[in-house]
mmCIF file of C-alpha atoms in Angstrom:
data_model
loop_
_atom_site.group_PDB
_atom_site.id
_atom_site.type_symbol
_atom_site.label_atom_id
_atom_site.label_comp_id
_atom_site.label_asym_id
_atom_site.label_seq_id
_atom_site.Cartn_x
_atom_site.Cartn_y
_atom_site.Cartn_z
ATOM 1 C CA UNK I 1 64.606 82.751 166.868
ATOM 2 C CA UNK I 2 63.705 80.361 164.113
ATOM 3 C CA UNK I 3 62.713 83.717 162.039
ATOM 4 C CA UNK I 4 66.780 84.694 163.109
ATOM 5 C CA UNK I 5 67.762 80.902 162.159
ATOM 6 C CA UNK I 6 66.472 81.206 159.162
ATOM 7 C CA UNK I 7 67.851 84.542 157.815
ATOM 8 C CA UNK I 8 71.346 83.470 158.779
ATOM 9 C CA UNK I 9 70.863 80.353 156.688
ATOM 10 C CA UNK I 10 70.086 82.148 153.785
ATOM 11 C CA UNK I 11 72.998 85.037 154.661
ATOM 12 C CA UNK I 12 75.517 81.870 154.403
ATOM 13 C CA UNK I 13 74.405 80.527 151.823
ATOM 14 C CA UNK I 14 74.289 83.794 149.387
ATOM 15 C CA UNK I 15 77.821 83.954 151.205
ATOM 16 C CA UNK I 16 78.967 80.792 149.838
ATOM 17 C CA UNK I 17 77.398 81.606 146.570
ATOM 18 C CA UNK I 18 79.056 84.561 146.286
ATOM 19 C CA UNK I 19 82.654 83.125 147.150
ATOM 20 C CA UNK I 20 81.667 80.279 144.174
ATOM 21 C CA UNK I 21 81.375 82.500 141.827
ATOM 22 C CA UNK I 22 84.165 84.806 143.027
ATOM 23 C CA UNK I 23 86.814 82.244 143.380
ATOM 24 C CA UNK I 24 85.735 80.703 139.995
ATOM 25 C CA UNK I 25 85.434 83.713 137.809
ATOM 26 C CA UNK I 26 88.844 85.009 139.484
ATOM 27 C CA UNK I 27 90.338 81.617 138.155
ATOM 28 C CA UNK I 28 88.795 82.132 134.673
ATOM 29 C CA UNK I 29 90.332 85.583 134.795
ATOM 30 C CA UNK I 30 93.373 84.229 135.864
ATOM 31 C CA UNK I 31 93.502 81.510 133.300
ATOM 32 C CA UNK I 32 92.783 84.088 130.045
ATOM 33 C CA UNK I 33 95.683 86.761 131.524
ATOM 34 C CA UNK I 34 97.648 84.006 131.345
ATOM 35 C CA UNK I 35 96.663 83.080 127.791
ATOM 36 C CA UNK I 36 96.447 86.612 126.834
ATOM 37 C CA UNK I 37 100.877 87.229 128.384
ATOM 38 C CA UNK I 38 101.076 83.921 126.728
ATOM 39 C CA UNK I 39 100.067 85.708 123.164
ATOM 40 C CA UNK I 40 101.595 88.750 124.386
ATOM 41 C CA UNK I 41 105.222 86.837 124.823
ATOM 42 C CA UNK I 42 104.665 85.002 121.478
ATOM 43 C CA UNK I 43 103.401 88.547 120.009
ATOM 44 C CA UNK I 44 101.509 87.041 117.386
ATOM 45 C CA UNK I 45 98.334 84.875 116.145
ATOM 46 C CA UNK I 46 99.449 81.755 113.676
ATOM 47 C CA UNK I 47 97.694 83.751 111.197
ATOM 48 C CA UNK I 48 100.618 86.816 111.954
ATOM 49 C CA UNK I 49 103.289 83.975 111.750
ATOM 50 C CA UNK I 50 102.502 82.722 108.453
ATOM 51 C CA UNK I 51 102.811 86.318 107.128
ATOM 52 C CA UNK I 52 105.858 86.843 109.200
ATOM 53 C CA UNK I 53 107.339 83.590 107.399
ATOM 54 C CA UNK I 54 106.377 85.559 104.002
ATOM 55 C CA UNK I 55 107.750 88.891 104.807
ATOM 56 C CA UNK I 56 111.118 87.861 106.315
ATOM 57 C CA UNK I 57 111.289 86.524 102.383
ATOM 58 C CA UNK I 58 112.030 90.096 101.544
ATOM 59 C CA UNK I 59 114.630 90.969 103.552
ATOM 60 C CA UNK I 60 114.593 94.732 102.613
ATOM 61 C CA UNK I 61 116.467 97.526 100.493
ATOM 62 C CA UNK I 62 120.179 98.325 100.481
ATOM 63 C CA UNK I 63 120.995 101.863 98.817
ATOM 64 C CA UNK I 64 124.241 101.190 97.372
ATOM 65 C CA UNK I 65 125.287 104.462 96.366
ATOM 66 C CA UNK I 66 124.635 107.886 95.018
ATOM 67 C CA UNK I 67 124.519 109.175 91.578
ATOM 68 C CA UNK I 68 126.036 112.337 90.210
ATOM 69 C CA UNK I 69 123.126 114.224 90.812
ATOM 70 C CA UNK I 70 122.853 113.010 94.449
ATOM 71 C CA UNK I 71 120.036 110.084 93.816
ATOM 72 C CA UNK I 72 119.875 106.780 95.652
ATOM 73 C CA UNK I 73 120.755 103.571 93.487
ATOM 74 C CA UNK I 74 118.674 101.202 95.602
ATOM 75 C CA UNK I 75 118.904 97.160 95.827
ATOM 76 C CA UNK I 76 116.099 95.530 96.783
ATOM 77 C CA UNK I 77 116.405 91.995 98.604
ATOM 78 C CA UNK I 78 114.447 88.696 98.608
ATOM 79 C CA UNK I 79 115.296 85.611 100.354
ATOM 80 C CA UNK I 80 118.035 85.226 102.819
ATOM 81 C CA UNK I 81 120.081 82.097 100.941
ATOM 82 C CA UNK I 82 123.770 81.576 100.759
ATOM 83 C CA UNK I 83 123.052 82.230 96.840
ATOM 84 C CA UNK I 84 122.973 85.748 95.861
ATOM 85 C CA UNK I 85 121.117 85.956 91.793
ATOM 86 C CA UNK I 86 121.551 89.665 91.103
ATOM 87 C CA UNK I 87 119.515 91.185 88.702
ATOM 88 C CA UNK I 88 120.184 94.576 87.045
ATOM 89 C CA UNK I 89 118.340 97.530 85.106
ATOM 90 C CA UNK I 90 118.613 100.885 83.720
ATOM 91 C CA UNK I 91 122.335 101.215 83.662
ATOM 92 C CA UNK I 92 121.395 103.003 79.923
ATOM 93 C CA UNK I 93 118.615 104.973 82.326
ATOM 94 C CA UNK I 94 116.075 106.760 79.987
ATOM 95 C CA UNK I 95 116.959 105.188 76.776
ATOM 96 C CA UNK I 96 116.442 101.679 78.216
ATOM 97 C CA UNK I 97 113.697 102.807 81.086
ATOM 98 C CA UNK I 98 111.657 99.501 80.124
ATOM 99 C CA UNK I 99 114.671 97.502 81.441
ATOM 100 C CA UNK I 100 113.876 99.292 84.624
ATOM 101 C CA UNK I 101 110.712 98.741 83.908
ATOM 102 C CA UNK I 102 110.661 94.812 83.812
ATOM 103 C CA UNK I 103 112.804 94.801 86.708
ATOM 104 C CA UNK I 104 109.932 96.890 88.805
ATOM 105 C CA UNK I 105 107.713 94.113 87.222
ATOM 106 C CA UNK I 106 109.943 91.422 88.878
ATOM 107 C CA UNK I 107 110.231 93.189 92.143
ATOM 108 C CA UNK I 108 105.907 93.002 92.116
ATOM 109 C CA UNK I 109 105.916 89.251 91.216
ATOM 110 C CA UNK I 110 108.367 88.785 94.034
ATOM 111 C CA UNK I 111 106.394 90.314 96.822
ATOM 112 C CA UNK I 112 103.204 88.605 95.311
ATOM 113 C CA UNK I 113 104.697 85.424 94.731
ATOM 114 C CA UNK I 114 107.791 85.078 98.077
ATOM 115 C CA UNK I 115 107.613 80.985 97.638
ATOM 116 C CA UNK I 116 109.345 81.356 94.258
ATOM 117 C CA UNK I 117 112.413 82.354 96.505
ATOM 118 C CA UNK I 118 113.122 78.829 97.496
ATOM 119 C CA UNK I 119 116.229 77.110 98.587
ATOM 120 C CA UNK I 120 119.799 78.236 99.277
ATOM 121 C CA UNK I 121 119.401 81.672 97.303
ATOM 122 C CA UNK I 122 118.775 85.396 97.793
ATOM 123 C CA UNK I 123 117.465 87.344 94.678
ATOM 124 C CA UNK I 124 118.707 91.272 94.625
ATOM 125 C CA UNK I 125 117.155 93.708 92.448
ATOM 126 C CA UNK I 126 118.729 96.956 91.294
ATOM 127 C CA UNK I 127 116.224 98.409 89.190
ATOM 128 C CA UNK I 128 117.963 101.552 88.227
ATOM 129 C CA UNK I 129 121.462 101.653 87.994
ATOM 130 C CA UNK I 130 121.446 105.194 86.687
ATOM 131 C CA UNK I 131 118.653 107.068 88.154
ATOM 132 C CA UNK I 132 120.124 110.487 86.425
ATOM 133 C CA UNK I 133 119.430 109.205 83.269
ATOM 134 C CA UNK I 134 116.099 107.600 84.037
ATOM 135 C CA UNK I 135 115.194 111.124 85.569
ATOM 136 C CA UNK I 136 115.945 112.383 82.059
ATOM 137 C CA UNK I 137 112.927 111.206 80.552
ATOM 138 C CA UNK I 138 110.516 109.996 83.216
ATOM 139 C CA UNK I 139 108.361 111.360 85.859
ATOM 140 C CA UNK I 140 109.598 109.553 88.717
ATOM 141 C CA UNK I 141 112.355 107.431 89.731
ATOM 142 C CA UNK I 142 111.278 106.741 93.400
ATOM 143 C CA UNK I 143 109.419 103.894 92.798
ATOM 144 C CA UNK I 144 107.580 102.725 90.013
ATOM 145 C CA UNK I 145 106.645 104.145 86.701
ATOM 146 C CA UNK I 146 104.656 103.557 83.210
ATOM 147 C CA UNK I 147 104.920 103.992 80.109
ATOM 148 C CA UNK I 148 102.895 107.787 80.541
ATOM 149 C CA UNK I 149 105.846 108.627 82.418
ATOM 150 C CA UNK I 150 108.076 108.563 79.463
ATOM 151 C CA UNK I 151 109.141 111.598 77.338
ATOM 152 C CA UNK I 152 109.454 111.149 74.053
ATOM 153 C CA UNK I 153 113.072 112.008 73.693
ATOM 154 C CA UNK I 154 115.031 109.228 74.900
ATOM 155 C CA UNK I 155 118.525 109.276 74.036
ATOM 156 C CA UNK I 156 119.706 111.963 76.063
ATOM 157 C CA UNK I 157 118.707 109.632 78.865
ATOM 158 C CA UNK I 158 121.385 106.707 78.093
ATOM 159 C CA UNK I 159 124.044 108.772 79.560
ATOM 160 C CA UNK I 160 124.608 109.646 83.254
ATOM 161 C CA UNK I 161 124.713 113.072 84.465
ATOM 162 C CA UNK I 162 128.418 113.629 83.560
ATOM 163 C CA UNK I 163 127.902 112.343 80.074
ATOM 164 C CA UNK I 164 129.279 109.192 80.687
ATOM 165 C CA UNK I 165 127.791 106.109 78.826
ATOM 166 C CA UNK I 166 128.108 103.709 82.108
ATOM 167 C CA UNK I 167 128.126 100.496 79.813
ATOM 168 C CA UNK I 168 131.702 101.932 78.643
ATOM 169 C CA UNK I 169 132.992 102.588 82.473
ATOM 170 C CA UNK I 170 133.477 99.084 83.636
ATOM 171 C CA UNK I 171 137.216 97.281 83.649
ATOM 172 C CA UNK I 172 137.054 95.074 80.697
ATOM 173 C CA UNK I 173 138.663 96.384 78.152
ATOM 174 C CA UNK I 174 137.906 100.119 78.837
ATOM 175 C CA UNK I 175 138.461 103.234 76.972
ATOM 176 C CA UNK I 176 137.889 106.762 77.143
ATOM 177 C CA UNK I 177 135.907 107.130 74.380
ATOM 178 C CA UNK I 178 134.001 103.778 73.454
ATOM 179 C CA UNK I 179 131.107 102.972 70.801
ATOM 180 C CA UNK I 180 127.772 102.804 70.585
ATOM 181 C CA UNK I 181 126.371 102.096 67.273
ATOM 182 C CA UNK I 182 128.447 104.165 65.108
ATOM 183 C CA UNK I 183 128.804 106.854 67.745
ATOM 184 C CA UNK I 184 131.479 107.938 69.668
ATOM 185 C CA UNK I 185 130.487 107.722 73.769
ATOM 186 C CA UNK I 186 132.384 109.104 76.598
ATOM 187 C CA UNK I 187 133.966 105.815 78.594
ATOM 188 C CA UNK I 188 134.643 108.370 81.541
ATOM 189 C CA UNK I 189 137.582 110.017 82.845
ATOM 190 C CA UNK I 190 139.306 106.200 84.423
ATOM 191 C CA UNK I 191 137.740 103.148 84.731
ATOM 192 C CA UNK I 192 135.098 103.498 87.219
ATOM 193 C CA UNK I 193 135.505 106.723 87.492
ATOM 194 C CA UNK I 194 131.187 107.157 87.693
ATOM 195 C CA UNK I 195 129.878 106.755 91.027
ATOM 196 C CA UNK I 196 127.423 104.670 89.389
ATOM 197 C CA UNK I 197 129.511 102.306 88.182
ATOM 198 C CA UNK I 198 131.799 102.661 91.638
ATOM 199 C CA UNK I 199 128.554 101.534 93.503
ATOM 200 C CA UNK I 200 127.607 98.533 91.764
ATOM 201 C CA UNK I 201 131.754 97.677 91.867
ATOM 202 C CA UNK I 202 131.769 98.237 96.071
ATOM 203 C CA UNK I 203 128.276 95.930 96.296
ATOM 204 C CA UNK I 204 129.921 93.007 94.352
ATOM 205 C CA UNK I 205 133.321 92.870 95.888
ATOM 206 C CA UNK I 206 131.269 93.057 99.133
ATOM 207 C CA UNK I 207 128.720 90.199 97.991
ATOM 208 C CA UNK I 208 130.243 88.075 95.437
ATOM 209 C CA UNK I 209 126.842 87.329 93.950
ATOM 210 C CA UNK I 210 126.874 83.755 92.107
ATOM 211 C CA UNK I 211 125.300 85.132 89.053
ATOM 212 C CA UNK I 212 124.076 87.480 87.291
ATOM 213 C CA UNK I 213 121.487 89.387 84.706
ATOM 214 C CA UNK I 214 121.490 92.284 83.468
ATOM 215 C CA UNK I 215 118.910 93.658 81.219
ATOM 216 C CA UNK I 216 119.101 96.005 78.150
ATOM 217 C CA UNK I 217 117.549 97.001 75.139
ATOM 218 C CA UNK I 218 116.921 96.459 71.957
ATOM 219 C CA UNK I 219 117.853 93.200 70.211
ATOM 220 C CA UNK I 220 115.620 90.365 71.602
ATOM 221 C CA UNK I 221 118.354 87.624 72.995
ATOM 222 C CA UNK I 222 120.313 86.232 75.382
ATOM 223 C CA UNK I 223 123.710 87.019 75.448
ATOM 224 C CA UNK I 224 126.955 85.314 77.445
ATOM 225 C CA UNK I 225 129.337 87.207 78.604
ATOM 226 C CA UNK I 226 133.426 87.177 78.521
ATOM 227 C CA UNK I 227 136.650 88.895 79.346
ATOM 228 C CA UNK I 228 139.151 87.519 76.888
ATOM 229 C CA UNK I 229 138.319 84.281 78.740
ATOM 230 C CA UNK I 230 135.628 82.644 76.449
ATOM 231 C CA UNK I 231 132.770 82.036 78.433
ATOM 232 C CA UNK I 232 132.601 79.974 81.487
ATOM 233 C CA UNK I 233 130.608 76.809 81.733
ATOM 234 C CA UNK I 234 128.607 78.444 84.368
ATOM 235 C CA UNK I 235 127.550 81.190 82.242
ATOM 236 C CA UNK I 236 126.648 78.944 79.343
ATOM 237 C CA UNK I 237 124.339 77.093 81.217
ATOM 238 C CA UNK I 238 122.694 80.138 82.560
ATOM 239 C CA UNK I 239 122.614 81.577 79.132
ATOM 240 C CA UNK I 240 120.848 78.152 78.155
ATOM 241 C CA UNK I 241 118.561 78.222 81.196
ATOM 242 C CA UNK I 242 117.269 81.863 80.665
ATOM 243 C CA UNK I 243 117.121 81.404 76.585
ATOM 244 C CA UNK I 244 114.766 78.235 76.615
ATOM 245 C CA UNK I 245 112.573 79.062 79.321
ATOM 246 C CA UNK I 246 111.929 82.772 77.655
ATOM 247 C CA UNK I 247 111.907 81.591 73.905
ATOM 248 C CA UNK I 248 114.445 84.228 73.422
ATOM 249 C CA UNK I 249 117.421 83.389 70.775
ATOM 250 C CA UNK I 250 120.859 82.291 72.628
ATOM 251 C CA UNK I 251 124.177 83.927 71.680
ATOM 252 C CA UNK I 252 127.535 83.766 72.387
ATOM 253 C CA UNK I 253 128.746 87.107 71.911
ATOM 254 C CA UNK I 254 127.210 90.715 71.404
ATOM 255 C CA UNK I 255 129.363 91.034 68.097
ATOM 256 C CA UNK I 256 127.445 93.964 66.557
ATOM 257 C CA UNK I 257 129.933 96.580 67.019
ATOM 258 C CA UNK I 258 132.755 96.568 69.305
ATOM 259 C CA UNK I 259 132.194 97.484 72.834
ATOM 260 C CA UNK I 260 134.868 98.408 75.806
ATOM 261 C CA UNK I 261 133.768 98.691 79.402
ATOM 262 C CA UNK I 262 130.784 96.678 79.265
ATOM 263 C CA UNK I 263 129.494 95.604 82.299
ATOM 264 C CA UNK I 264 128.596 92.161 81.984
ATOM 265 C CA UNK I 265 131.609 91.774 80.316
ATOM 266 C CA UNK I 266 133.357 92.926 83.552
ATOM 267 C CA UNK I 267 131.465 90.255 85.743
ATOM 268 C CA UNK I 268 133.034 87.433 83.415
ATOM 269 C CA UNK I 269 136.398 89.241 84.103
ATOM 270 C CA UNK I 270 135.816 88.389 87.735
ATOM 271 C CA UNK I 271 134.865 84.737 87.136
ATOM 272 C CA UNK I 272 131.125 85.878 87.960
ATOM 273 C CA UNK I 273 128.455 84.030 85.435
ATOM 274 C CA UNK I 274 126.729 86.927 84.095
ATOM 275 C CA UNK I 275 124.140 87.210 81.131
ATOM 276 C CA UNK I 276 122.582 90.051 79.082
ATOM 277 C CA UNK I 277 118.733 90.344 78.299
ATOM 278 C CA UNK I 278 118.135 92.619 75.930
ATOM 279 C CA UNK I 279 114.441 93.335 75.377
ATOM 280 C CA UNK I 280 113.209 93.088 71.441
ATOM 281 C CA UNK I 281 112.077 96.786 71.593
ATOM 282 C CA UNK I 282 112.309 100.440 73.385
ATOM 283 C CA UNK I 283 109.187 100.051 74.740
ATOM 284 C CA UNK I 284 107.997 96.744 75.699
ATOM 285 C CA UNK I 285 109.171 94.896 79.051
ATOM 286 C CA UNK I 286 107.964 91.355 77.520
ATOM 287 C CA UNK I 287 107.140 90.230 80.836
ATOM 288 C CA UNK I 288 105.858 86.760 80.229
ATOM 289 C CA UNK I 289 109.012 86.079 78.316
ATOM 290 C CA UNK I 290 111.094 87.381 81.236
ATOM 291 C CA UNK I 291 108.902 85.750 83.823
ATOM 292 C CA UNK I 292 109.553 82.410 82.542
ATOM 293 C CA UNK I 293 113.143 83.157 82.191
ATOM 294 C CA UNK I 294 113.871 84.377 85.361
ATOM 295 C CA UNK I 295 111.824 81.422 87.427
ATOM 296 C CA UNK I 296 113.908 78.674 85.395
ATOM 297 C CA UNK I 297 116.991 80.642 87.012
ATOM 298 C CA UNK I 298 115.502 80.786 90.399
ATOM 299 C CA UNK I 299 114.886 76.802 89.934
ATOM 300 C CA UNK I 300 118.599 76.095 88.615
ATOM 301 C CA UNK I 301 120.015 78.104 91.631
ATOM 302 C CA UNK I 302 117.630 76.753 94.576
ATOM 303 C CA UNK I 303 118.663 72.983 93.455
#
């Protein structure tokens, strides 16, 4: 009898211990599951949240139109502010391929340093406005490229697939035949006759950028814009801001020869401050200069 009592006591103790650990373990599992559910609900660790905050500053890309040969014209966006700063490269395609390359370098820089797009600004970059022209001399126009991709004969790449100089197709003093140095070039059958210039016109109409920087080559300077309305005070400030930081010389007008249908002057006609940044030659991006100019412009408009 005494032996049976001892056995029952041991059984009761074991059951009690089992119930304790089962209950405690269940409680811990509930807590763990609650934490996991909470993590699932928020969906992010702190590190992921930090990364998301960086990624959200790059709001993606937009196909703003197609070239004559059907290639995408892509605008890349950084930041979500109300003041959109538009940077344009590659209007002269393969002839000025380094203007697209400097735009791609800017994109790489903003991806690595998203915090420079601060305040109430948004940066949009169109690295290749003339993809058909660039494709004539470059191995790829779907992404970044290097000097090794560029063929020797770049003059053919200046024009779009219709043989039109896109920088003669905009609505400021447009003519069907324009000048490039001492040569006659096609300005198109009508103002904005080309799908590339039409794509930019439509984008600008929809987004009304605060300021525009366009890259060309080659003269080595920063040129203000105007279309018989004088250089605006804001265009003057934009010119000085970029020029002072980059140490490029600043000019009020481009007076090497008369130009018609110029893109940057069309911006001025529409009261959008714009500048032409002319790289010094047709091969170098002069990134350190342009980086300084870009950062100065971003800082100015982020105030």
